[in-house]
Tab-separated table of C-alpha atoms in Angstrom:
chain	number	residue	atom	x	y	z
A	1	GLY	CA	-1.643	38.455	17.415
A	2	HIS	CA	0.040	35.247	18.386
A	3	ALA	CA	-0.597	32.096	16.386
A	4	ALA	CA	-2.376	29.284	18.148
A	5	HIS	CA	-0.038	26.488	19.148
A	6	GLN	CA	-1.260	22.930	18.751
A	7	MET	CA	0.262	19.687	19.911
A	8	ASP	CA	-0.791	16.094	19.621
A	9	VAL	CA	0.181	14.036	22.672
A	10	PHE	CA	-0.196	10.275	22.398
A	11	LEU	CA	1.238	6.942	23.476
A	12	GLU	CA	3.474	4.939	21.173
A	13	SER	CA	1.475	1.803	20.415
A	14	ALA	CA	3.774	-0.186	18.146
A	15	ARG	CA	4.532	-3.703	19.338
A	16	GLU	CA	8.124	-2.863	20.253
A	17	TRP	CA	6.864	-0.264	22.751
A	18	GLU	CA	4.430	-2.531	24.605
A	19	ASP	CA	6.817	-3.658	27.348
A	20	ARG	CA	8.267	-0.218	28.034
A	21	PRO	CA	7.232	1.997	30.969
A	22	LEU	CA	4.179	4.160	30.270
A	23	VAL	CA	6.099	7.410	30.678
A	24	SER	CA	8.647	6.426	28.035
A	25	ARG	CA	5.817	5.812	25.544
A	26	ILE	CA	4.535	9.401	25.642
A	27	ALA	CA	5.140	11.113	22.314
A	28	ILE	CA	4.446	14.701	21.279
A	29	ALA	CA	3.763	15.784	17.712
A	30	ALA	CA	4.383	19.370	16.620
A	31	SER	CA	1.918	21.222	14.410
A	32	LEU	CA	3.332	21.654	10.895
A	33	SER	CA	2.967	25.196	9.539
A	34	ALA	CA	4.646	25.127	6.084
A	35	MET	CA	2.418	25.675	3.051
A	36	SER	CA	5.105	25.334	0.372
A	37	GLU	CA	7.785	22.788	-0.427
A	38	ASP	CA	10.632	25.225	0.240
A	39	ASP	CA	9.181	26.229	3.597
A	40	LEU	CA	8.625	22.581	4.460
A	41	VAL	CA	12.279	21.710	3.859
A	42	THR	CA	13.345	24.566	6.131
A	43	GLU	CA	10.813	23.668	8.804
A	44	THR	CA	11.621	19.956	8.879
A	45	ASP	CA	15.330	20.718	9.210
A	46	HIS	CA	14.484	22.916	12.195
A	47	LEU	CA	12.197	20.274	13.710
A	48	GLN	CA	14.833	17.580	13.271
A	49	ALA	CA	17.366	19.772	15.075
A	50	GLN	CA	14.886	20.050	17.951
A	51	GLY	CA	14.472	16.283	18.115
A	52	VAL	CA	10.884	16.267	16.834
A	53	SER	CA	9.891	12.927	15.289
A	54	HIS	CA	6.119	13.408	14.754
A	55	VAL	CA	4.011	16.185	13.247
A	56	THR	CA	0.320	16.940	12.784
A	57	VAL	CA	-0.662	17.962	9.266
A	58	ARG	CA	-3.586	19.953	7.912
A	59	ARG	CA	-5.338	18.685	4.811
A	60	GLN	CA	-4.734	22.011	3.076
A	61	GLN	CA	-0.990	21.499	3.496
A	62	ALA	CA	-1.200	18.039	1.981
A	63	MET	CA	-3.153	19.371	-0.998
A	64	GLN	CA	-0.805	22.311	-1.488
A	65	ILE	CA	2.463	20.339	-1.307
A	66	GLN	CA	1.050	16.954	-2.433
A	67	PRO	CA	1.041	13.982	-0.049
A	68	ALA	CA	3.831	11.964	-1.682
A	69	ARG	CA	6.253	14.886	-1.744
A	70	LEU	CA	5.298	16.007	1.767
A	71	LEU	CA	5.886	12.514	3.123
A	72	GLN	CA	9.231	12.219	1.325
A	73	ILE	CA	10.535	15.482	2.780
A	74	LEU	CA	9.379	14.526	6.279
A	75	ASN	CA	10.841	11.037	6.066
A	76	ASP	CA	14.177	12.392	4.852
A	77	ASP	CA	14.474	14.052	8.263
A	78	GLY	CA	13.148	11.043	10.176
A	79	ILE	CA	9.753	12.618	10.839
A	80	SER	CA	6.398	10.838	10.548
A	81	VAL	CA	2.802	12.069	10.520
A	82	SER	CA	0.902	11.623	13.762
A	83	SER	CA	-2.483	12.937	12.666
A	84	LEU	CA	-4.234	14.598	9.753
A	85	GLY	CA	-7.022	17.098	10.299
A	86	TYR	CA	-9.816	17.312	9.710
A	87	CYS	CA	-13.071	16.017	8.177
A	88	GLY	CA	-16.605	15.281	9.338
A	89	GLY	CA	-19.579	17.599	9.650
A	90	TYR	CA	-22.117	14.808	9.229
A	91	THR	CA	-24.836	16.993	10.740
A	92	GLY	CA	-24.186	19.960	8.438
A	93	SER	CA	-21.982	21.871	10.893
A	94	LEU	CA	-19.204	22.276	8.286
A	95	ASN	CA	-21.671	23.532	5.681
A	96	LEU	CA	-21.653	20.212	3.842
A	97	SER	CA	-24.584	17.977	3.018
A	98	PHE	CA	-24.423	14.494	4.537
A	99	GLU	CA	-23.489	13.040	1.117
A	100	ASP	CA	-20.757	15.639	0.573
A	101	ALA	CA	-19.422	15.054	4.092
A	102	MET	CA	-19.201	11.330	3.383
A	103	GLU	CA	-17.312	11.937	0.128
A	104	ASP	CA	-15.003	14.409	1.857
A	105	THR	CA	-14.300	11.875	4.594
A	106	ALA	CA	-13.331	9.276	1.985
A	107	ARG	CA	-10.870	11.755	0.466
A	108	ALA	CA	-9.454	12.537	3.903
A	109	VAL	CA	-8.959	8.841	4.649
A	110	GLU	CA	-7.127	8.420	1.330
A	111	THR	CA	-4.843	11.355	2.150
A	112	ALA	CA	-4.173	10.005	5.646
A	113	MET	CA	-3.142	6.664	4.196
A	114	GLU	CA	-0.916	8.346	1.590
A	115	LEU	CA	0.848	10.150	4.443
A	116	ASN	CA	1.130	6.973	6.546
A	117	ALA	CA	-0.668	8.917	9.275
A	118	ARG	CA	-1.549	7.105	12.466
A	119	ALA	CA	-4.803	9.024	12.923
A	120	LEU	CA	-7.421	11.211	11.258
A	121	ILE	CA	-9.245	13.920	13.210
A	122	VAL	CA	-13.014	13.776	12.691
A	123	LEU	CA	-15.458	16.472	13.809
A	124	PRO	CA	-18.840	14.729	13.782
A	125	GLY	CA	-20.858	17.941	14.136
A	126	ASN	CA	-23.315	19.480	16.545
A	127	ARG	CA	-26.913	18.592	17.130
A	128	GLY	CA	-28.444	21.755	15.722
A	129	LEU	CA	-32.205	21.367	15.209
A	130	PHE	CA	-32.071	17.606	14.632
A	131	THR	CA	-33.284	14.929	17.015
A	132	LEU	CA	-30.587	13.151	18.980
A	133	ASN	CA	-31.428	9.837	17.312
A	134	HIS	CA	-31.010	11.355	13.835
A	135	VAL	CA	-27.694	12.942	14.752
A	136	GLN	CA	-26.302	9.789	16.356
A	137	ARG	CA	-27.315	7.736	13.334
A	138	SER	CA	-25.626	10.202	10.959
A	139	VAL	CA	-22.438	10.247	13.032
A	140	ARG	CA	-22.388	6.454	13.375
A	141	ILE	CA	-22.744	5.963	9.625
A	142	GLY	CA	-20.054	8.564	8.942
A	143	LEU	CA	-17.527	7.039	11.331
A	144	GLN	CA	-18.248	3.492	10.216
A	145	ALA	CA	-17.823	4.539	6.569
A	146	ALA	CA	-14.435	6.062	7.370
A	147	ILE	CA	-13.322	2.858	9.091
A	148	SER	CA	-14.571	0.779	6.172
A	149	HIS	CA	-12.789	2.995	3.650
A	150	ALA	CA	-9.508	2.577	5.522
A	151	GLY	CA	-9.856	-1.199	5.141
A	152	GLN	CA	-6.897	-3.059	6.617
A	153	TYR	CA	-4.894	0.130	7.143
A	154	PRO	CA	-4.768	0.654	10.950
A	155	LEU	CA	-6.041	4.243	10.841
A	156	LYS	CA	-7.385	5.616	14.109
A	157	LEU	CA	-10.187	8.186	14.118
A	158	LEU	CA	-9.792	10.916	16.728
A	159	VAL	CA	-13.073	12.496	17.831
A	160	PRO	CA	-12.993	15.560	20.128
A	161	THR	CA	-14.608	15.059	23.526
A	162	SER	CA	-15.905	18.619	23.360
A	163	SER	CA	-17.036	20.763	20.485
A	164	LEU	CA	-14.257	22.574	18.656
A	165	LEU	CA	-16.808	24.589	16.708
A	166	GLY	CA	-17.694	26.903	19.564
A	167	ASP	CA	-21.202	25.465	19.832
A	168	ASP	CA	-22.450	24.313	23.230
A	169	ARG	CA	-24.925	21.956	21.553
A	170	ASP	CA	-22.217	19.394	20.925
A	171	ILE	CA	-23.888	16.072	20.159
A	172	PHE	CA	-22.123	14.273	22.994
A	173	GLY	CA	-22.606	16.991	25.573
A	174	SER	CA	-25.947	15.730	26.802
A	175	GLN	CA	-24.894	12.102	26.787
A	176	GLY	CA	-22.153	12.133	29.387
A	177	SER	CA	-20.983	8.770	28.073
A	178	MET	CA	-19.311	9.580	24.780
A	179	LEU	CA	-16.589	6.988	25.084
A	180	ALA	CA	-19.024	4.181	25.798
A	181	TRP	CA	-21.249	5.292	22.930
A	182	LEU	CA	-18.346	5.397	20.480
A	183	GLU	CA	-17.072	1.999	21.570
A	184	ARG	CA	-20.496	0.436	21.147
A	185	GLN	CA	-21.008	1.963	17.712
A	186	THR	CA	-17.588	1.752	16.099
A	187	GLY	CA	-15.320	-0.528	18.098
A	188	SER	CA	-11.701	0.198	18.946
A	189	ARG	CA	-10.788	2.264	15.879
A	190	VAL	CA	-12.315	5.467	17.261
A	191	HIS	CA	-10.497	7.269	20.072
A	192	PRO	CA	-11.229	10.414	22.074
A	193	LEU	CA	-9.332	13.585	21.264
A	194	ILE	CA	-9.082	15.481	24.514
A	195	VAL	CA	-8.957	19.212	23.831
A	196	ILE	CA	-7.244	21.365	26.428
A	197	ARG	CA	-7.870	25.092	26.145
A	198	GLY	CA	-5.491	27.597	27.675
A	199	ARG	CA	-5.875	31.332	27.833
A	200	ARG	CA	-5.724	31.581	24.085
A	201	THR	CA	-8.587	30.511	21.904
A	202	CYS	CA	-8.274	26.962	20.613
A	203	ARG	CA	-8.590	27.162	16.847
A	204	LEU	CA	-9.122	24.527	14.251
A	205	PRO	CA	-6.545	24.225	11.484
A	206	GLN	CA	-7.843	26.078	8.441
């Protein structure tokens, strides 16, 4: 079968881009596929030839290649990390206890900072059998802990606006006001990740 293609589309937000037209600020990050250092060198050379300047990275890739080496190879070809995915599961949806999910999030934040990533993808989890108040409290604590762990590093947290876990009981589905809820609970560090599904199934990075 065909591999799922993933892109991260965002606006350049650095100060030098602020006065430029909106269209010129649109940037697209390609999904990195290499799982070894040799493959990464080959892939980054290919991406550079295509004019790609941003990539999305999976945590498994960072662990396999090591963040410092991965970043060095990317930077040698003028490529930076747009986003790192993923962590979360504060409601048990990733088969982690709340405590384990919190610890995993801290590790993900550390990796994102090592890669100089602009954003970290967070999957809060679905509601399951919990009350909405319990779920919202768990998600709020998880997101706030991630922001706190990042400290002064300007890491953005990207939260999908719809469940990527194939579960219709997404915690924000019944709210209809996810963006307002996130802004009230976590401030401007959390941003929506709008997921667009085509004919092919949208898969999470493994």
